[in-house]
Short mmCIF file of C-alpha atoms and ligand atoms in Angstrom, two decimals:
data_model
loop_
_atom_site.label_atom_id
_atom_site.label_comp_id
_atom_site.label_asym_id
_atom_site.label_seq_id
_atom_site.Cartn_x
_atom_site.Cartn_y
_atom_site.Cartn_z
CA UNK A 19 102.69 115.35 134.54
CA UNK A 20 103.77 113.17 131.29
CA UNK A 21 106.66 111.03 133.00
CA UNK A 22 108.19 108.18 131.32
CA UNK A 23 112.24 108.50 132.33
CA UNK A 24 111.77 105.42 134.60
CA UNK A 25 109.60 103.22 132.99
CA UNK A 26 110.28 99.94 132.47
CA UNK A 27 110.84 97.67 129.07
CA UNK A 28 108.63 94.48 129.06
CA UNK A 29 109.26 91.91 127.21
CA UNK A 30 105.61 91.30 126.30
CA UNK A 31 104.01 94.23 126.58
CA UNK A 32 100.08 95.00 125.61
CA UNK A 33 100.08 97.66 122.46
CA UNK A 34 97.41 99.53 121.45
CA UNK A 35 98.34 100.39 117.59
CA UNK A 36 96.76 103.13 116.01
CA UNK A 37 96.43 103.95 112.00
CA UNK A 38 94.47 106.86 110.48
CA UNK A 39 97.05 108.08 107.59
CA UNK A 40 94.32 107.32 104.41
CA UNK A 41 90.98 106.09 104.60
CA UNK A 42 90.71 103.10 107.18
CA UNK A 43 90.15 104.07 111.24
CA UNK A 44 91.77 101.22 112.47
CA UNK A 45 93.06 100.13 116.10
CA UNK A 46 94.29 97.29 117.30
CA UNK A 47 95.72 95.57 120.49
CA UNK A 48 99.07 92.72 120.75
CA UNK A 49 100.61 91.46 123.45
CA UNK A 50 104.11 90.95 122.58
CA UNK A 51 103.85 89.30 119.32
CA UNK A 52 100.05 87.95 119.80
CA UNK A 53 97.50 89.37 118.44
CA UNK A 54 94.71 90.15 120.74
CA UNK A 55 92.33 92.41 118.76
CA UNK A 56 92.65 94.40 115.34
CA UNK A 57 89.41 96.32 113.58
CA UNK A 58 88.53 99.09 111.05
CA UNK A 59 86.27 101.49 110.46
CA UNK A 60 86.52 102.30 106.93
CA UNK A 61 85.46 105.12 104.55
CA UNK A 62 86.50 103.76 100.94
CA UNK A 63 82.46 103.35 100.33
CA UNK A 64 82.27 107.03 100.59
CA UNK A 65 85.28 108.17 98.90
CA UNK A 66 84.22 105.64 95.69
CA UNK A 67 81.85 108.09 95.21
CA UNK A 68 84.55 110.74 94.05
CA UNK A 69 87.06 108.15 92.40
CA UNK A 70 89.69 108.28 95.09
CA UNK A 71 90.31 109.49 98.42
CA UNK A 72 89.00 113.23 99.09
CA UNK A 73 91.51 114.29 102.34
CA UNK A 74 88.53 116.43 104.14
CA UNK A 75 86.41 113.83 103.62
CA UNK A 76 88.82 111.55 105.44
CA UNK A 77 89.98 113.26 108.14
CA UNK A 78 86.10 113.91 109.22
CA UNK A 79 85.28 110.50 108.99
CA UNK A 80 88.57 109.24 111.10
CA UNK A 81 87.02 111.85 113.83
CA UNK A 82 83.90 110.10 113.70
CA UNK A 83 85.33 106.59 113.90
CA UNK A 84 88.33 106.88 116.01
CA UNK A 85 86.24 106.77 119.62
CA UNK A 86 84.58 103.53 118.48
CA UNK A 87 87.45 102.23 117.04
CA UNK A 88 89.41 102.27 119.69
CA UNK A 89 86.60 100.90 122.29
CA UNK A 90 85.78 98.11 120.00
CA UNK A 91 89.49 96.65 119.73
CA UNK A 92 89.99 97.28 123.94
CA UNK A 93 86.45 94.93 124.32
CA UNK A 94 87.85 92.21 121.27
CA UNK A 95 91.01 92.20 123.44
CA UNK A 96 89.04 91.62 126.27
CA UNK A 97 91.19 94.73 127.85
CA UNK A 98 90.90 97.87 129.85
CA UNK A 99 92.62 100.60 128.80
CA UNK A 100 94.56 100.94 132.20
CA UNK A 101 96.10 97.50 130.92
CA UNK A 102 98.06 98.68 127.97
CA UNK A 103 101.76 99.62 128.22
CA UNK A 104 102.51 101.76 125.07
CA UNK A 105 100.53 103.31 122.11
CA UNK A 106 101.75 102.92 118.73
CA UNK A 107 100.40 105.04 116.08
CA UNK A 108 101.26 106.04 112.66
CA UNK A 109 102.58 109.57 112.38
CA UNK A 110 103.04 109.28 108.44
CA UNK A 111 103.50 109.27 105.43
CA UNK A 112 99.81 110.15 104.90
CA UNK A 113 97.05 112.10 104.48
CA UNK A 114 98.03 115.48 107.06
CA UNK A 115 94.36 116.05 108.41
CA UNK A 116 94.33 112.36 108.80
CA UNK A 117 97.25 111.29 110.57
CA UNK A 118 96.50 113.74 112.73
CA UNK A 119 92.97 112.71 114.57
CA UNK A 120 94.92 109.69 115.00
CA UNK A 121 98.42 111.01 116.32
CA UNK A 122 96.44 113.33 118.62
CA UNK A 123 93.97 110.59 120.15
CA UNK A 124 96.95 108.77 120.50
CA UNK A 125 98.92 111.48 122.67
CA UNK A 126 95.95 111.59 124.37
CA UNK A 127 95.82 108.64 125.63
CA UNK A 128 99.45 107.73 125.97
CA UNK A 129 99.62 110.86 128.24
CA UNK A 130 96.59 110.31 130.16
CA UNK A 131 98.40 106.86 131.17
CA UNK A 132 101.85 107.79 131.43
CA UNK A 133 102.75 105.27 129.01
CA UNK A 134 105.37 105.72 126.09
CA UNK A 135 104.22 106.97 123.04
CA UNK A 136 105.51 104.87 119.60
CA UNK A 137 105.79 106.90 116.20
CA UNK A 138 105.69 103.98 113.55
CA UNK A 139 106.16 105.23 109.60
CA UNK A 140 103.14 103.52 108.02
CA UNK A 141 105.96 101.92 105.16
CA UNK A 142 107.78 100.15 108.13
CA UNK A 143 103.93 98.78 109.29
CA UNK A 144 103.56 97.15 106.09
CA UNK A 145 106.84 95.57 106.60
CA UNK A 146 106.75 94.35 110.09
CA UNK A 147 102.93 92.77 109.07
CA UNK A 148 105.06 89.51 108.11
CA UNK A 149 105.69 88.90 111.93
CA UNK A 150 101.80 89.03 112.81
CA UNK A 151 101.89 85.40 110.41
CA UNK A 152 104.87 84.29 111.73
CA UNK A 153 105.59 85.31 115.28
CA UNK A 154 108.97 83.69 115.41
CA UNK A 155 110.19 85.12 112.11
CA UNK A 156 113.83 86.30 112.76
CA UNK A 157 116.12 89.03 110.17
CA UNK A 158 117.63 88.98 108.15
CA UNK A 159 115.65 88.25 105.25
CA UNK A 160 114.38 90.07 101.77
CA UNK A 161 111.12 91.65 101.71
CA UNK A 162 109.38 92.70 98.74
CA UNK A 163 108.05 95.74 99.22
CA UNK A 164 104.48 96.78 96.96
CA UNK A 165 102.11 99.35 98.24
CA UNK A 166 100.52 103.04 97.00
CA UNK A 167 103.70 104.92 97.46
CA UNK A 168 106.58 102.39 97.34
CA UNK A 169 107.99 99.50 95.35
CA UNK A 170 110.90 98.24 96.36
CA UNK A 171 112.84 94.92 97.40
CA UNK A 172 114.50 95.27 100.84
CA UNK A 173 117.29 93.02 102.54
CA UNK A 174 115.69 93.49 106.51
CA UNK A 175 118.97 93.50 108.58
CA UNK A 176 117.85 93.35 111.27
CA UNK A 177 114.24 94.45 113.37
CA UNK A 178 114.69 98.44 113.03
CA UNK A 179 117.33 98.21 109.98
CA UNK A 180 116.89 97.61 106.37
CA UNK A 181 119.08 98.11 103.15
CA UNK A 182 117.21 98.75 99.63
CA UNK A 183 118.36 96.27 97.09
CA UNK A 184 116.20 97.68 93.95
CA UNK A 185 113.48 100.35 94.04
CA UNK A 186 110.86 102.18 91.64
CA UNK A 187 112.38 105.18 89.79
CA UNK A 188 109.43 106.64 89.26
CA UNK A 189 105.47 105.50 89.72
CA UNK A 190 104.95 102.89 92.62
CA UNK A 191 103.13 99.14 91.56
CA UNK A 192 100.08 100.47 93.45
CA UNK A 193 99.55 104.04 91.37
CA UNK A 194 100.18 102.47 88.18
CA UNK A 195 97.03 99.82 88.81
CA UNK A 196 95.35 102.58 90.32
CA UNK A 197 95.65 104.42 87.09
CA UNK A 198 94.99 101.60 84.84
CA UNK A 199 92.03 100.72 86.32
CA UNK A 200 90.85 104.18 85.92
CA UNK A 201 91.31 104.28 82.12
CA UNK A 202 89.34 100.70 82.05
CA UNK A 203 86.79 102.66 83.64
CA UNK A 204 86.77 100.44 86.86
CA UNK A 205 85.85 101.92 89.92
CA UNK A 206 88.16 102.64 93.05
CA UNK A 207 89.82 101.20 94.83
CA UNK A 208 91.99 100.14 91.42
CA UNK A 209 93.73 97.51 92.52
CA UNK A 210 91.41 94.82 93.57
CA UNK A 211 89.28 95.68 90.64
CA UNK A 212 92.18 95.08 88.00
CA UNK A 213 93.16 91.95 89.89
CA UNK A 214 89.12 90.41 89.47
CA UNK A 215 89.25 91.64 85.68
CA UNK A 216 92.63 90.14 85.50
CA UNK A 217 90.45 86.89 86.62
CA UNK A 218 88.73 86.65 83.46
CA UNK A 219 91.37 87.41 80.78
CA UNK A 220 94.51 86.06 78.84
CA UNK A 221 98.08 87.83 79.66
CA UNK A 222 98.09 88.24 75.51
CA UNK A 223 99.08 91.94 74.89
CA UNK A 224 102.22 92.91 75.11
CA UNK A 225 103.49 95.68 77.30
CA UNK A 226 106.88 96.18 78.57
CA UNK A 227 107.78 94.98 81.62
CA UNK A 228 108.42 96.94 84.53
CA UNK A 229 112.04 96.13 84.94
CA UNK A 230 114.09 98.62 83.65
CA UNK A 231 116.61 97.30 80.46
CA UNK A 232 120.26 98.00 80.68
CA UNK A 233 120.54 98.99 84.21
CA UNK A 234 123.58 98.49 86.22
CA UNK A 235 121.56 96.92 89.15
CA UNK A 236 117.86 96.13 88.72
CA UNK A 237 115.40 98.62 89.20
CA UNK A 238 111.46 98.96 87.87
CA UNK A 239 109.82 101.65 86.33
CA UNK A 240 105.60 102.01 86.20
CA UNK A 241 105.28 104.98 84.01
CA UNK A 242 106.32 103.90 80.81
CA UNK A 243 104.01 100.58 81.52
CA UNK A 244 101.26 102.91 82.65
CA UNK A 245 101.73 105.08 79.22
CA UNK A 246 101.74 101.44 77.50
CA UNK A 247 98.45 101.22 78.44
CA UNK A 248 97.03 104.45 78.45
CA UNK A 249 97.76 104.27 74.19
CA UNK A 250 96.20 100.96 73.98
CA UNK A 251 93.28 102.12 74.93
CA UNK A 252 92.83 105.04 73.39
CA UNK A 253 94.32 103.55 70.17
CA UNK A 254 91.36 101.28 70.46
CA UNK A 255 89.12 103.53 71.21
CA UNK A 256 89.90 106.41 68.17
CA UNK A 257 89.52 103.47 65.93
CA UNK A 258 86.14 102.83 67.80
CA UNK A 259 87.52 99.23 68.25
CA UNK A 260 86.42 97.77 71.83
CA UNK A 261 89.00 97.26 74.61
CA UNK A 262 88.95 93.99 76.15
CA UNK A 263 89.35 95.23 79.70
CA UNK A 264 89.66 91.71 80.84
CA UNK A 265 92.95 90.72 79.08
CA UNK A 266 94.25 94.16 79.23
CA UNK A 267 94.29 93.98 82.97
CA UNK A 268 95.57 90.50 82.60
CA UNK A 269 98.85 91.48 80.18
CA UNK A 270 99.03 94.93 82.49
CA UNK A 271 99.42 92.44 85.97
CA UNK A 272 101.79 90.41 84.12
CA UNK A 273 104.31 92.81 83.23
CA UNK A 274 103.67 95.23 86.82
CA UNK A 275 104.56 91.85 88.97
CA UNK A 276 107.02 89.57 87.17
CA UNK A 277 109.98 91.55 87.48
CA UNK A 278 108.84 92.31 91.39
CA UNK A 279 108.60 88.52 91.54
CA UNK A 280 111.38 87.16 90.00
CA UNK A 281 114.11 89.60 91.30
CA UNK A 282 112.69 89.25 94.99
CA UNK A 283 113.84 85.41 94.27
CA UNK A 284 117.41 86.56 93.05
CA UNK A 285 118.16 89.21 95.87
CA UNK A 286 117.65 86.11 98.15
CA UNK A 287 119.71 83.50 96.23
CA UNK A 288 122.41 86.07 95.45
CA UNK A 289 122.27 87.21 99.01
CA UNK A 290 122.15 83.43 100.60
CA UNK A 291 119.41 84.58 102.81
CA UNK A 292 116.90 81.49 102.78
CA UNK A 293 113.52 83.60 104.04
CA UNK A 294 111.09 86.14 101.80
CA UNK A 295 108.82 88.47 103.09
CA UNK A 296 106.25 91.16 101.70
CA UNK A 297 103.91 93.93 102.06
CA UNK A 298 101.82 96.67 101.05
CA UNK A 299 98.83 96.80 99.33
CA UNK A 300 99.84 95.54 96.01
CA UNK A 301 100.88 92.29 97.95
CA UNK A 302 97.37 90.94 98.21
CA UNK A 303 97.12 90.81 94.87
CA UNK A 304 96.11 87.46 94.15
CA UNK A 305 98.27 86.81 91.18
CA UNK A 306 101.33 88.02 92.78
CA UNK A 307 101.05 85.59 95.75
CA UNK A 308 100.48 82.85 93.73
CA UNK A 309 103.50 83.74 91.30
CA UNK A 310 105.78 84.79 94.83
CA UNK A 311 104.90 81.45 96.28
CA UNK A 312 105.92 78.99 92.93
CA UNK A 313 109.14 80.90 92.77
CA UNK A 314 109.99 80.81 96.60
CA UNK A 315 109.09 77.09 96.47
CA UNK A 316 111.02 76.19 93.37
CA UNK A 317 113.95 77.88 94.96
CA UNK A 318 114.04 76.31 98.28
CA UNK A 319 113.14 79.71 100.28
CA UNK A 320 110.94 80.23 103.02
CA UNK A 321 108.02 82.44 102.76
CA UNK A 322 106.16 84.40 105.10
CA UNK A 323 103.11 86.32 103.01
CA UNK A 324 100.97 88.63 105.37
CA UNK A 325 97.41 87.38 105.38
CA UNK A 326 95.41 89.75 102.68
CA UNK A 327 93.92 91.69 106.07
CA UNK A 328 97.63 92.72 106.95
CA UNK A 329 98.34 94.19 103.11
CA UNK A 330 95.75 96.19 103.36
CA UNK A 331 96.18 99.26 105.74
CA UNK A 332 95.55 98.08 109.24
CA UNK A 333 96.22 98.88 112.55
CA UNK A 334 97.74 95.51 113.69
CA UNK A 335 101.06 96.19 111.38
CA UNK A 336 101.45 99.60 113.31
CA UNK A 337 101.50 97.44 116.90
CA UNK A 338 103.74 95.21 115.12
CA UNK A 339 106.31 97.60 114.21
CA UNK A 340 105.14 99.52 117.43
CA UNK A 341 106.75 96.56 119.10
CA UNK A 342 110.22 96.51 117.73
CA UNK A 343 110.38 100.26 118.30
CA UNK A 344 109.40 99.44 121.81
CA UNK A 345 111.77 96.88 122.58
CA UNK A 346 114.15 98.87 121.21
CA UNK A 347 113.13 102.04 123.42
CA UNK A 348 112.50 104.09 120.62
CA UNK A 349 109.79 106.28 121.99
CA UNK A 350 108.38 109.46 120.72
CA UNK A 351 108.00 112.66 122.73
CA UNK A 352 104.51 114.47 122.83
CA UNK A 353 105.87 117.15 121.04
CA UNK A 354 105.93 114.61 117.74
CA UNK A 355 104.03 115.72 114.78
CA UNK A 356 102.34 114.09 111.81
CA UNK A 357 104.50 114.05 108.44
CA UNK A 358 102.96 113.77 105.08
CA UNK A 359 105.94 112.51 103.15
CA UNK A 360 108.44 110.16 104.74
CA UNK A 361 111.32 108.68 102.92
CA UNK A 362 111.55 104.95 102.28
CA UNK A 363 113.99 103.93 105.30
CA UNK A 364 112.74 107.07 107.08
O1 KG4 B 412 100.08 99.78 100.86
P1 KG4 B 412 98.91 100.65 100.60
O2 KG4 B 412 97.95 100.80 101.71
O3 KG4 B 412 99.41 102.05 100.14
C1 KG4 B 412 100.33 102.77 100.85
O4 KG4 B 412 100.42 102.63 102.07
O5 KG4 B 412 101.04 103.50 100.13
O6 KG4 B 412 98.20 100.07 99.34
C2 KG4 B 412 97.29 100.73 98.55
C3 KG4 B 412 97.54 100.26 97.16
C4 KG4 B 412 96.55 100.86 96.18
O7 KG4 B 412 97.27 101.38 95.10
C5 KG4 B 412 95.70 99.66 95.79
O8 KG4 B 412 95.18 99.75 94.48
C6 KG4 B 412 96.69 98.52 95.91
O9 KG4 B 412 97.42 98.84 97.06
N1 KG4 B 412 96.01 97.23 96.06
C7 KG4 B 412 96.11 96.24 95.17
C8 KG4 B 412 95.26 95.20 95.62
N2 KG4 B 412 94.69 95.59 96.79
C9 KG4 B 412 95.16 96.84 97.04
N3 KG4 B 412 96.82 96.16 94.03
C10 KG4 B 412 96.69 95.02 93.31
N4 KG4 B 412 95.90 93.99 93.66
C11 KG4 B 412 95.17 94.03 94.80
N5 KG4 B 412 94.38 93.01 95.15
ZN1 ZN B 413 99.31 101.54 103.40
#
């Protein structure tokens, strides 16, 4: 029988992280705040095919992966499974059919080792990636938050508590490159394609920024940047004129990650809090690390920016944030199901 009223808190305990909510299989294994193992299966070659991520399609090929997965980061961690303590898995926001092959192996095994199970929201994975760089990184500090779903910057209280500062009223960072990459007529995934484009060209066009004008508090809004340019394009294309992809991409990255940038920077100062942190997909964008790192050095602040493997969905952020759930006893109870939508401090 499933049994965990007397176990035990360790203080470095072996995790086995799970993460199926999109299109990466991943697993991987920490002890404490080490990382031991962390890999991924992935099926964004497949869904490229169909411009985006087809949900069947992913939850077949997480069912295919997840054994190997799984097996792969135990013999990288140079592990048995009878050595782990806890299993951390995300349980959303996602993909339904997807989070569940990996909620479900995850039960599994939890159960079949009467060890606690860990529900981690995939947001609060991207956050807690900043603490696979810097093991000893302490709250409070602000974290700019970028991914798919969410843009937001966040003053991180404490390890399980955060408080949003400024947030997206609309589109999130990631969508909006998502969608103009698809009207440039580059190829999925968007955002690494607008960011090599972006490589080439000259920040010359001029699109309004993502922060919103005349607003009490800062916020951003994507769709009226997105719309921006949407009407370029097609302007330039009705006039049969060609669109220089290049600088478009360029003048779009500008105005999606200056505001992000600069207002990160001035939630910290205003705030006194002398550390910056990020994550979420958007935050391997190349220009926005180079931009976050100027400003956070010309202001004195300390910054920990995820390697460009923990911005990217991974299974080592969902250990991560499996570990402060952990130490906190937060565990989940086999009954727990997947979610598809999860709000931001959910
Ligand atoms: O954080 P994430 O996995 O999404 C959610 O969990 O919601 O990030 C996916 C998003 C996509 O929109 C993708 O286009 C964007 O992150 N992304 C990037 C880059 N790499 C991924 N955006 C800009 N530049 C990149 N290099
Ligand atoms: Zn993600």
């Amino acid at each position: 029988m499933y049994d965990i009223s007397n176990y035990k808190i360790k203080p470095e305990p072996i995790i086995l992280g799970i993460e199926s909510s999109c299109d990466e299989t991943a697993c991987a294994v920490i002890r404490g705040r080490k990382l031991l193992s962390n890999c991924i299966i992935s099926s964004a070659s497949e869904q490229a095919k169909y411009g985006g991520v087809v949900p069947e399609i992913a939850s077949r090929a997480h069912t295919e992966a997840v054994d190997e997965v799984v097996l792969r980061a135990l013999n990288e961690a140079h592990i048995t499974v009878r050595d782990i303590d806890a299993v951390a898995v995300t349980y959303g926001a996602g993909l339904l059919g997807a989070l569940l092959v990996g909620l479900s192996f995850a039960k599994g095994l939890a159960y079949a080792l009467n060890v606690p199970l860990i529900a981690v929201n995939h947001i609060r994975g991207h956050l807690a990636a900043a603490y696979l760089d810097d093991p000893s990184l302490k709250p409070p500090f602000v974290t700019l938050l970028a991914s798919g779903g969410h843009t937001a910057v966040l003053h991180t209280k404490s390890f399980t508590h955060f408080e949003v500062l400024a947030k997206t009223l609309d589109d999130a960072a990631g969508e909006a490159f998502d969608k103009c990459a698809r009207v440039l007529g580059l190829p999925y995934p968007g955002g690494p394609n607008i960011q090599r484009a972006a490589e080439g060209g000259k920040a010359c066009i001029d699109f309004p920024s993502a922060l919103v004008k005349h607003s009490q508090s800062p916020c951003f809004s994507y769709s009226g940047l997105k719309t921006a340019v949407i009407n370029y394009c097609h302007n330039l294309s009705q006039k049969g004129e060609p669109v220089n992809a290049p600088d478009v991409a360029a003048s779009f990255q500008k105005a999606a990650i200056d505001p992000l940038v600069d207002n990160t920077v001035k939630f910290a100062l205003s705030l006194g809090v002398n550390t910056v942190t990020a994550g979420g997909g958007v935050i391997a964008n190349s220009y926005l690390r180079q931009r976050l790192s100027e400003e956070c050095r010309k202001s004195n602040l300390k910054l920990v920016l995820p390697q460009v493997k923990f911005c990217t969905d991974n299974a080592a952020m969902i250990a991560a944030e499996g570990l402060n759930k952990y130490l906190s006893g937060d565990f989940a109870p086999m009954s727990q199901n997947a979610a598809a939508q999860i709000p931001l401090g959910g």
